Coordinates of C-alpha atoms in Angstrom, one line a residue:
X1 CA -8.5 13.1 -9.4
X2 CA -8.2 9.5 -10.0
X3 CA -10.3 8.0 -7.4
X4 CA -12.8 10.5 -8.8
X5 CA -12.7 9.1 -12.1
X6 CA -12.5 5.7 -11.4
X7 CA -15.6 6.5 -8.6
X8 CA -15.8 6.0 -5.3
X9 CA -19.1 6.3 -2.8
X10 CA -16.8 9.2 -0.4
X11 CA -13.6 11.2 -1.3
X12 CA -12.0 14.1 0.8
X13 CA -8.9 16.3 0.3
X14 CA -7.0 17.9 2.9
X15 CA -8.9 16.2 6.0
X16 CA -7.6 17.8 9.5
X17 CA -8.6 15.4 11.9
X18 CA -7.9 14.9 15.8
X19 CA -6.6 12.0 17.1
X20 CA -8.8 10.9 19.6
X21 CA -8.0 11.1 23.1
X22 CA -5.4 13.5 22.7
X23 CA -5.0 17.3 21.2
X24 CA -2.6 16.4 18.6
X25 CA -4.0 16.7 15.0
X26 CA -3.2 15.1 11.9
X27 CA -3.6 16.1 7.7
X28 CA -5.1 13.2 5.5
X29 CA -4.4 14.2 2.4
X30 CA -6.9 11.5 0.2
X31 CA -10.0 10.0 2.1
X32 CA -11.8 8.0 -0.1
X33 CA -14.5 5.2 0.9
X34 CA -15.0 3.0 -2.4
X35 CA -16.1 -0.7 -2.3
X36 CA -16.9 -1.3 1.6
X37 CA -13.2 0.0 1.6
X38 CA -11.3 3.5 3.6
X39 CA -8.2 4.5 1.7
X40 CA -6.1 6.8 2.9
X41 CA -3.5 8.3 0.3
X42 CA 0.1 10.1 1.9
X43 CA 0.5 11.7 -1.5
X44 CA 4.8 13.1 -1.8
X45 CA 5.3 15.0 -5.2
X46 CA 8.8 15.6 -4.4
X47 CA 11.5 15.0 -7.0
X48 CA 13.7 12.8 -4.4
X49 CA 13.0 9.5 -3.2
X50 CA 11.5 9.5 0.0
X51 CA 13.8 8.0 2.8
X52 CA 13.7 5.4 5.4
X53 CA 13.4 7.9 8.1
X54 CA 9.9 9.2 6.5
X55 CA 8.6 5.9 5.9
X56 CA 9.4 5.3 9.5
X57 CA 7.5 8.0 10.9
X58 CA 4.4 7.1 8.9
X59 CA 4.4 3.8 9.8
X60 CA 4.9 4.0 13.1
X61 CA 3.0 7.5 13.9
X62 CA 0.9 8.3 11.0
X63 CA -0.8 4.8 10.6
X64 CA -1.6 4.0 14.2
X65 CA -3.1 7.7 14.8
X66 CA -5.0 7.7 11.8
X67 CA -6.2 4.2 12.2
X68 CA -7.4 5.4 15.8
X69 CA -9.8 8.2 14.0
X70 CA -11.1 5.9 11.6
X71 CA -11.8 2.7 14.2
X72 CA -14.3 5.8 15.7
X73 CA -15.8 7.2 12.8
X74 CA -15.9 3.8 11.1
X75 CA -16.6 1.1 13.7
X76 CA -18.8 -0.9 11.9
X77 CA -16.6 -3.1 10.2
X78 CA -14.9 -1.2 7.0
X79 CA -11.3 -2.4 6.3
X80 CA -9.2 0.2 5.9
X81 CA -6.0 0.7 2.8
X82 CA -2.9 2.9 3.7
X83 CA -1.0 4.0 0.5
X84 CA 1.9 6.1 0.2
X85 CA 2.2 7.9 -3.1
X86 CA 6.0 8.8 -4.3
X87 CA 6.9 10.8 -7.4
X88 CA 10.3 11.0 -6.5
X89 CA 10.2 7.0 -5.6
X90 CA 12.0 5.5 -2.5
X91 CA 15.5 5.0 -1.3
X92 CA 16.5 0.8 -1.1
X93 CA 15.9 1.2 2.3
X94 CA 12.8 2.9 2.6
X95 CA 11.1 1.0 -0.4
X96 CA 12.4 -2.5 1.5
X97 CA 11.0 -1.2 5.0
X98 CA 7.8 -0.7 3.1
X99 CA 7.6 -3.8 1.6
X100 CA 8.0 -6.0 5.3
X101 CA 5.4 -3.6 6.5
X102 CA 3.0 -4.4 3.8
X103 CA 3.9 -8.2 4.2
X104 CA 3.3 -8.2 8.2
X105 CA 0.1 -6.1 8.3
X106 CA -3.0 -7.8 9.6
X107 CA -5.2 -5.4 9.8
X108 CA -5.0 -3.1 7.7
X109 CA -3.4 -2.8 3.9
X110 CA -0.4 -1.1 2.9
X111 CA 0.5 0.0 0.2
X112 CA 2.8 2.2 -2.1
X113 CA 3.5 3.3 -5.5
X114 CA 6.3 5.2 -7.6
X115 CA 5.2 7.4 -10.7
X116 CA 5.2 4.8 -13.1
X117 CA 3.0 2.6 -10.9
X118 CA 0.9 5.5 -10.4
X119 CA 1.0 6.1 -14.2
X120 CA 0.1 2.6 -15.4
X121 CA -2.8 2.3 -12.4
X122 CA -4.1 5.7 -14.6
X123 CA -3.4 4.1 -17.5
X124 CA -5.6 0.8 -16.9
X125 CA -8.5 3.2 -15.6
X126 CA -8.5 5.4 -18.4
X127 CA -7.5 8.3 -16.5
X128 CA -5.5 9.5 -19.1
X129 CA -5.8 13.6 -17.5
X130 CA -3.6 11.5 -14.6
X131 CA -1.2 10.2 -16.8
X132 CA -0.6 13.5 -18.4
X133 CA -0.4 16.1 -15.8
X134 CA 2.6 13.9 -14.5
X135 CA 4.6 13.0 -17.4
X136 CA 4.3 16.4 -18.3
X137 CA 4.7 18.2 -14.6
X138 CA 7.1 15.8 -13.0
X139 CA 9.8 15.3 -14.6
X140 CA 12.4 12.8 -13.5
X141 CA 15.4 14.4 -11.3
X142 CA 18.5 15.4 -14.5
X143 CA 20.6 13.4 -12.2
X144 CA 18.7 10.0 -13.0
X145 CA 18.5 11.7 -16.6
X146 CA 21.8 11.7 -17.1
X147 CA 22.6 8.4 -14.9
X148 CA 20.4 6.1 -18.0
X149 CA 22.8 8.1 -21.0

């Protein structure tokens, strides 16, 4: 919903793709094309932070296999912006391995937000249905609740 509202030229849910030169297929949960750019979203609405082991995996699988599909579809010169959406945030470790991965890729973007980033990117857009649905859907874990008391 919010790269609807903010408007984009393309956007796709739920893409099943192949990776080429293989068998092995892949989900892409956001496709969006929007200013010369390809963004793929990895949306998590979990209430735990993702881990270092995930973060792993879709850096080192996801990216490259995904990338592969879009240097054929798109081969005439579109840059392409990985993001990895969080609810339930990301361990040290995980937000860390995300961050040198972000600083070391060439080319392509990387990128990732928590729910608050999330929220204040809906908030500056005037997305406000965004901001809603998750401060009233996701709540934080009663653990971190009762951690700030």
């Amino acid at each position: 919903y919010y790269y609807h509202h903010i408007g984009c030229r393309y956007l796709e849910l739920k893409r099943m793709i192949r990776v080429p030169d293989s068998d092995e297929r892949r989900e892409i949960d956001v496709l969006v094309e929007r200013d010369g750019e390809i963004i793929i979203v990895e949306c998590k609405a979990t209430r735990s932070a993702i881990d270092k082991a995930f973060v792993d995996k879709w850096l080192s699988q996801n990216i490259p296999k995904i990338r592969m599909w879009l240097l054929e579809r798109y081969s005439y010169g579109k840059k392409f912006r990985f993001q990895l959406w969080s609810l339930g945030g990301f361990t040290e470790e995980a937000h860390k391995t995300l961050h040198l991965a972000a600083s070391a890729a060439k080319k392509y973007n990387i990128e990732f937000f928590e729910k608050k980033e999330i929220i204040d990117m809906a908030k500056n857009q005037n997305v406000q249905t965004v901001v809603d649905i998750l401060q009233q859907h996701f709540h934080p874990p009663l653990e971190a609740v009762l951690k700030h008391d």
